[in-house]
C-alpha cells in the first residue's frame, strides 16, 4: 500500500467523478490510490464518499482566507503533506492561482463537461444546448493559468438530442466523465503522458480505441 502513488482529489460538491476514480482504483484499473479528498466546502457530499472508503479528508474553506493566493498556499500545504503525485480537480469550483499551479507543474488534471475549447467556464451542457450543437462531450485536461484552456488529455463525444434539457444532457455527459477521468489518470500514473506546448503525447499508446465510444447512450 505504501508504495502505491497517491492521488489527491479536490471536490466542491457531489463527487460522482471522485467515486468513479475511487472505484477504478479499488478495481485495480488505476495504478494509484486516492490518499486525500480535499474540499472548500464542509458539506460537500464528496467528503462523505471518501469517508465511506476510509480515505483521509480535509476541508479548507476559501472564505477564511484574505486572498486567493493565501487559500491556494494552504491547499498546496495540505496536498504536499498527503504525498500526492497527482492532483485531480473533480467539480472543484474555485479558480486557482499560479501559487497552486506552480506547486504541481503538469501534475494537475481537471474534467470539464464540454468538448473544449467549446463552452468553457460554468454550465457547459447549458451552453451547448443554447448554441444548438449536435454533439458535445467532456474533456480531461491539464490545468493551466486560463479557465479550461490547458492541454487536452482525453475527450469523449456525446450526442445532443432534440428533447434534451440541461439536466438530461449533463447526465449523459457525466456518464462519460466517469469513464474517461480514470483512463486519463491511468495514463498519467503509467508515465505515458508528455506535455509539449498545447499538445499531450501518449507514449506507448498509438491508438486508444476505447477512448472514442461507439454507443454513448448505452
Ligand atoms: C462535472 O460535470 C465536472 O465536469 C464539472 O463539475 C461536475 C462535477 O460533478 N467540473 P461531480 O461532483 O463529480 O459529481
mmCIF file of C-alpha atoms and ligand atoms in Angstrom:
data_model
loop_
_atom_site.group_PDB
_atom_site.id
_atom_site.type_symbol
_atom_site.label_atom_id
_atom_site.label_comp_id
_atom_site.label_asym_id
_atom_site.label_seq_id
_atom_site.Cartn_x
_atom_site.Cartn_y
_atom_site.Cartn_z
ATOM 1 C CA UNK A 1 0.000 0.000 0.000
ATOM 2 C CA UNK A 2 2.834 2.386 0.930
ATOM 3 C CA UNK A 3 4.489 2.421 -2.492
ATOM 4 C CA UNK A 4 1.289 2.992 -4.418
ATOM 5 C CA UNK A 5 1.258 6.537 -5.874
ATOM 6 C CA UNK A 6 -1.120 8.850 -4.067
ATOM 7 C CA UNK A 7 -3.765 10.916 -5.850
ATOM 8 C CA UNK A 8 -5.321 13.972 -4.203
ATOM 9 C CA UNK A 9 -8.858 14.748 -5.404
ATOM 10 C CA UNK A 10 -10.393 18.195 -4.908
ATOM 11 C CA UNK A 11 -14.179 18.476 -4.835
ATOM 12 C CA UNK A 12 -16.817 21.074 -4.032
ATOM 13 C CA UNK A 13 -19.980 19.035 -4.453
ATOM 14 C CA UNK A 14 -21.440 15.629 -5.197
ATOM 15 C CA UNK A 15 -18.164 13.960 -6.081
ATOM 16 C CA UNK A 16 -19.502 11.418 -8.568
ATOM 17 C CA UNK A 17 -16.239 11.716 -10.517
ATOM 18 C CA UNK A 18 -14.369 11.145 -7.267
ATOM 19 C CA UNK A 19 -16.448 7.997 -6.808
ATOM 20 C CA UNK A 20 -15.536 6.793 -10.307
ATOM 21 C CA UNK A 21 -11.852 7.330 -9.507
ATOM 22 C CA UNK A 22 -12.086 5.527 -6.171
ATOM 23 C CA UNK A 23 -13.955 2.616 -7.772
ATOM 24 C CA UNK A 24 -11.463 2.334 -10.634
ATOM 25 C CA UNK A 25 -8.612 2.367 -8.130
ATOM 26 C CA UNK A 26 -10.246 -0.286 -5.949
ATOM 27 C CA UNK A 27 -10.797 -2.459 -9.038
ATOM 28 C CA UNK A 28 -7.085 -2.147 -9.825
ATOM 29 C CA UNK A 29 -7.680 -0.186 -13.028
ATOM 30 C CA UNK A 30 -5.542 2.727 -11.838
ATOM 31 C CA UNK A 31 -2.019 2.154 -10.531
ATOM 32 C CA UNK A 32 -2.607 4.554 -7.643
ATOM 33 C CA UNK A 33 -4.914 5.244 -4.729
ATOM 34 C CA UNK A 34 -6.856 8.269 -3.581
ATOM 35 C CA UNK A 35 -4.975 9.326 -0.455
ATOM 36 C CA UNK A 36 -6.672 12.665 0.144
ATOM 37 C CA UNK A 37 -10.021 14.226 -0.641
ATOM 38 C CA UNK A 38 -9.956 17.947 -0.109
ATOM 39 C CA UNK A 39 -12.927 20.298 -0.283
ATOM 40 C CA UNK A 40 -13.524 24.004 0.124
ATOM 41 C CA UNK A 41 -16.997 23.122 1.413
ATOM 42 C CA UNK A 42 -17.549 21.233 4.652
ATOM 43 C CA UNK A 43 -20.891 19.849 3.429
ATOM 44 C CA UNK A 44 -19.639 18.529 0.075
ATOM 45 C CA UNK A 45 -21.055 15.043 -0.426
ATOM 46 C CA UNK A 46 -17.707 14.029 -1.894
ATOM 47 C CA UNK A 47 -16.261 14.103 1.639
ATOM 48 C CA UNK A 48 -18.903 11.589 2.707
ATOM 49 C CA UNK A 49 -17.975 9.314 -0.174
ATOM 50 C CA UNK A 50 -14.307 9.485 0.866
ATOM 51 C CA UNK A 51 -15.075 8.636 4.497
ATOM 52 C CA UNK A 52 -17.036 5.567 3.392
ATOM 53 C CA UNK A 53 -13.846 4.300 1.768
ATOM 54 C CA UNK A 54 -11.602 5.204 4.687
ATOM 55 C CA UNK A 55 -9.878 7.946 2.701
ATOM 56 C CA UNK A 56 -8.464 10.921 4.643
ATOM 57 C CA UNK A 57 -10.348 14.169 4.071
ATOM 58 C CA UNK A 58 -9.596 17.845 4.612
ATOM 59 C CA UNK A 59 -11.679 20.989 4.423
ATOM 60 C CA UNK A 60 -10.057 24.283 3.516
ATOM 61 C CA UNK A 61 -12.734 26.957 3.437
ATOM 62 C CA UNK A 62 -11.835 29.665 0.920
ATOM 63 C CA UNK A 63 -13.894 32.189 2.882
ATOM 64 C CA UNK A 64 -11.369 32.009 5.726
ATOM 65 C CA UNK A 65 -8.575 33.452 3.574
ATOM 66 C CA UNK A 66 -7.870 37.054 2.703
ATOM 67 C CA UNK A 67 -6.764 36.291 -0.860
ATOM 68 C CA UNK A 68 -6.949 33.559 -3.481
ATOM 69 C CA UNK A 69 -3.179 33.169 -3.138
ATOM 70 C CA UNK A 70 -3.367 32.587 0.618
ATOM 71 C CA UNK A 71 -6.111 29.990 0.065
ATOM 72 C CA UNK A 72 -4.033 28.278 -2.615
ATOM 73 C CA UNK A 73 -0.942 28.260 -0.393
ATOM 74 C CA UNK A 74 -2.937 26.331 2.203
ATOM 75 C CA UNK A 75 -4.182 23.876 -0.437
ATOM 76 C CA UNK A 76 -0.593 23.295 -1.515
ATOM 77 C CA UNK A 77 0.498 22.653 2.075
ATOM 78 C CA UNK A 78 -2.273 20.108 2.703
ATOM 79 C CA UNK A 79 -1.754 18.330 -0.625
ATOM 80 C CA UNK A 80 2.028 18.164 -0.153
ATOM 81 C CA UNK A 81 1.538 16.620 3.276
ATOM 82 C CA UNK A 82 -0.508 13.833 1.655
ATOM 83 C CA UNK A 83 2.440 12.901 -0.568
ATOM 84 C CA UNK A 84 0.245 13.115 -3.684
ATOM 85 C CA UNK A 85 1.979 12.830 -7.051
ATOM 86 C CA UNK A 86 -1.163 13.814 -8.943
ATOM 87 C CA UNK A 87 -3.887 16.341 -8.155
ATOM 88 C CA UNK A 88 -7.314 15.815 -9.738
ATOM 89 C CA UNK A 89 -9.909 18.552 -9.737
ATOM 90 C CA UNK A 90 -13.328 16.913 -9.832
ATOM 91 C CA UNK A 91 -16.041 19.522 -9.626
ATOM 92 C CA UNK A 92 -13.800 21.849 -7.613
ATOM 93 C CA UNK A 93 -15.492 25.202 -8.057
ATOM 94 C CA UNK A 94 -12.598 27.569 -7.416
ATOM 95 C CA UNK A 95 -10.339 29.272 -9.911
ATOM 96 C CA UNK A 96 -6.784 28.615 -8.788
ATOM 97 C CA UNK A 97 -3.818 30.965 -8.966
ATOM 98 C CA UNK A 98 -0.211 30.465 -10.076
ATOM 99 C CA UNK A 99 0.637 29.699 -6.417
ATOM 100 C CA UNK A 100 -1.230 26.431 -6.846
ATOM 101 C CA UNK A 101 -0.248 25.739 -10.457
ATOM 102 C CA UNK A 102 3.461 26.245 -9.918
ATOM 103 C CA UNK A 103 3.490 23.906 -6.940
ATOM 104 C CA UNK A 104 2.415 20.968 -9.153
ATOM 105 C CA UNK A 105 3.614 21.655 -12.698
ATOM 106 C CA UNK A 106 1.866 19.329 -15.172
ATOM 107 C CA UNK A 107 0.543 17.362 -12.251
ATOM 108 C CA UNK A 108 -2.969 18.794 -12.041
ATOM 109 C CA UNK A 109 -5.833 17.359 -14.088
ATOM 110 C CA UNK A 110 -9.320 18.795 -14.475
ATOM 111 C CA UNK A 111 -12.531 17.466 -16.004
ATOM 112 C CA UNK A 112 -14.873 19.714 -17.914
ATOM 113 C CA UNK A 113 -18.395 18.870 -19.182
ATOM 114 C CA UNK A 114 -17.918 20.045 -22.788
ATOM 115 C CA UNK A 115 -15.704 19.371 -25.780
ATOM 116 C CA UNK A 116 -13.095 22.055 -25.177
ATOM 117 C CA UNK A 117 -12.258 24.562 -26.486
ATOM 118 C CA UNK A 118 -16.044 24.908 -26.901
ATOM 119 C CA UNK A 119 -18.053 26.045 -23.920
ATOM 120 C CA UNK A 120 -15.501 26.646 -21.163
ATOM 121 C CA UNK A 121 -16.477 28.044 -17.779
ATOM 122 C CA UNK A 122 -19.636 27.143 -15.929
ATOM 123 C CA UNK A 123 -22.762 25.402 -17.291
ATOM 124 C CA UNK A 124 -21.080 23.607 -20.203
ATOM 125 C CA UNK A 125 -24.182 21.484 -21.027
ATOM 126 C CA UNK A 126 -26.490 24.542 -20.972
ATOM 127 C CA UNK A 127 -24.096 26.459 -23.231
ATOM 128 C CA UNK A 128 -24.056 23.541 -25.686
ATOM 129 C CA UNK A 129 -27.868 23.400 -25.755
ATOM 130 C CA UNK A 130 -28.173 27.136 -26.288
ATOM 131 C CA UNK A 131 -25.684 27.055 -29.134
ATOM 132 C CA UNK A 132 -27.505 24.193 -30.857
ATOM 133 C CA UNK A 133 -24.574 21.804 -31.343
ATOM 134 C CA UNK A 134 -25.409 18.209 -32.330
ATOM 135 C CA UNK A 135 -22.599 16.782 -30.248
ATOM 136 C CA UNK A 136 -20.993 17.778 -27.007
ATOM 137 C CA UNK A 137 -18.997 15.749 -24.520
ATOM 138 C CA UNK A 138 -16.326 16.037 -21.892
ATOM 139 C CA UNK A 139 -12.636 16.763 -21.639
ATOM 140 C CA UNK A 140 -9.862 15.826 -19.234
ATOM 141 C CA UNK A 141 -7.069 18.370 -19.457
ATOM 142 C CA UNK A 142 -4.012 19.558 -17.609
ATOM 143 C CA UNK A 143 -4.658 22.724 -15.695
ATOM 144 C CA UNK A 144 -3.005 25.906 -16.861
ATOM 145 C CA UNK A 145 -3.478 29.557 -15.986
ATOM 146 C CA UNK A 146 -6.626 30.003 -18.080
ATOM 147 C CA UNK A 147 -10.152 28.792 -17.439
ATOM 148 C CA UNK A 148 -10.461 25.326 -19.040
ATOM 149 C CA UNK A 149 -7.684 26.078 -21.532
ATOM 150 C CA UNK A 150 -4.968 23.566 -20.589
ATOM 151 C CA UNK A 151 -3.510 20.790 -22.786
ATOM 152 C CA UNK A 152 -6.093 18.098 -23.555
ATOM 153 C CA UNK A 153 -5.518 14.516 -22.411
ATOM 154 C CA UNK A 154 -8.753 12.672 -23.264
ATOM 155 C CA UNK A 155 -12.140 13.612 -24.685
ATOM 156 C CA UNK A 156 -15.400 11.747 -25.207
ATOM 157 C CA UNK A 157 -18.210 12.721 -27.538
ATOM 158 C CA UNK A 158 -21.866 12.686 -26.512
ATOM 159 C CA UNK A 159 -24.840 13.332 -28.842
ATOM 160 C CA UNK A 160 -27.273 16.123 -28.110
ATOM 161 C CA UNK A 161 -30.901 15.057 -28.530
ATOM 162 C CA UNK A 162 -33.750 17.291 -29.696
ATOM 163 C CA UNK A 163 -35.621 16.894 -26.447
ATOM 164 C CA UNK A 164 -32.608 17.345 -24.158
ATOM 165 C CA UNK A 165 -32.777 19.615 -21.160
ATOM 166 C CA UNK A 166 -29.688 20.839 -19.356
ATOM 167 C CA UNK A 167 -30.187 18.015 -16.850
ATOM 168 C CA UNK A 168 -30.585 15.175 -19.350
ATOM 169 C CA UNK A 169 -27.580 16.306 -21.377
ATOM 170 C CA UNK A 170 -25.468 16.848 -18.254
ATOM 171 C CA UNK A 171 -26.359 13.339 -17.049
ATOM 172 C CA UNK A 172 -25.370 11.767 -20.391
ATOM 173 C CA UNK A 173 -22.083 13.691 -20.323
ATOM 174 C CA UNK A 174 -21.419 12.774 -16.695
ATOM 175 C CA UNK A 175 -21.566 9.066 -17.563
ATOM 176 C CA UNK A 176 -18.731 9.612 -19.996
ATOM 177 C CA UNK A 177 -16.792 11.701 -17.472
ATOM 178 C CA UNK A 178 -16.818 8.707 -15.151
ATOM 179 C CA UNK A 179 -15.283 6.620 -17.910
ATOM 180 C CA UNK A 180 -12.575 8.956 -19.209
ATOM 181 C CA UNK A 181 -11.292 10.503 -15.979
ATOM 182 C CA UNK A 182 -9.966 7.176 -14.654
ATOM 183 C CA UNK A 183 -8.452 6.492 -18.092
ATOM 184 C CA UNK A 184 -6.568 9.774 -18.084
ATOM 185 C CA UNK A 185 -5.339 9.114 -14.546
ATOM 186 C CA UNK A 186 -4.147 5.664 -15.544
ATOM 187 C CA UNK A 187 -2.179 7.101 -18.481
ATOM 188 C CA UNK A 188 -0.644 9.731 -16.209
ATOM 189 C CA UNK A 189 0.370 7.265 -13.495
ATOM 190 C CA UNK A 190 1.775 4.858 -16.066
ATOM 191 C CA UNK A 191 4.102 7.709 -17.084
ATOM 192 C CA UNK A 192 2.749 7.803 -20.620
ATOM 193 C CA UNK A 193 1.843 11.490 -20.821
ATOM 194 C CA UNK A 194 4.227 14.147 -22.083
ATOM 195 C CA UNK A 195 3.169 17.745 -22.499
ATOM 196 C CA UNK A 196 4.697 19.767 -25.308
ATOM 197 C CA UNK A 197 3.177 23.200 -25.743
ATOM 198 C CA UNK A 198 -0.550 22.696 -26.218
ATOM 199 C CA UNK A 199 -0.211 19.021 -27.014
ATOM 200 C CA UNK A 200 -0.230 15.958 -24.828
ATOM 201 C CA UNK A 201 1.547 12.948 -26.268
ATOM 202 C CA UNK A 202 0.583 9.483 -25.066
ATOM 203 C CA UNK A 203 3.691 7.338 -25.196
ATOM 204 C CA UNK A 204 3.200 3.676 -25.986
ATOM 205 C CA UNK A 205 -0.438 4.178 -26.890
ATOM 206 C CA UNK A 206 -0.663 4.653 -30.643
ATOM 207 C CA UNK A 207 -4.390 4.406 -30.690
ATOM 208 C CA UNK A 208 -6.687 4.204 -27.728
ATOM 209 C CA UNK A 209 -9.767 2.505 -29.193
ATOM 210 C CA UNK A 210 -11.793 2.590 -26.014
ATOM 211 C CA UNK A 211 -11.429 6.356 -25.787
ATOM 212 C CA UNK A 212 -13.905 7.007 -28.572
ATOM 213 C CA UNK A 213 -17.085 5.332 -27.599
ATOM 214 C CA UNK A 214 -19.234 3.703 -30.220
ATOM 215 C CA UNK A 215 -22.544 3.994 -28.436
ATOM 216 C CA UNK A 216 -22.565 6.812 -25.891
ATOM 217 C CA UNK A 217 -26.193 6.093 -24.953
ATOM 218 C CA UNK A 218 -25.512 2.508 -23.975
HETATM 219 C C1 LIG B 1 -18.826 17.578 -13.529
HETATM 220 O O1 LIG B 1 -19.740 17.783 -14.566
HETATM 221 C C2 LIG B 1 -17.484 18.141 -13.903
HETATM 222 O O2 LIG B 1 -17.212 18.040 -15.267
HETATM 223 C C3 LIG B 1 -17.626 19.581 -13.515
HETATM 224 O O3 LIG B 1 -18.377 19.569 -12.337
HETATM 225 C C4 LIG B 1 -19.170 18.396 -12.283
HETATM 226 C C5 LIG B 1 -18.813 17.670 -11.015
HETATM 227 O O4 LIG B 1 -19.633 16.566 -10.785
HETATM 228 N N1 LIG B 1 -16.311 20.194 -13.410
HETATM 229 P P1 LIG B 1 -19.273 15.586 -9.575
HETATM 230 O O5 LIG B 1 -19.100 16.437 -8.319
HETATM 231 O O6 LIG B 1 -18.033 14.825 -9.933
HETATM 232 O O7 LIG B 1 -20.481 14.688 -9.457
#
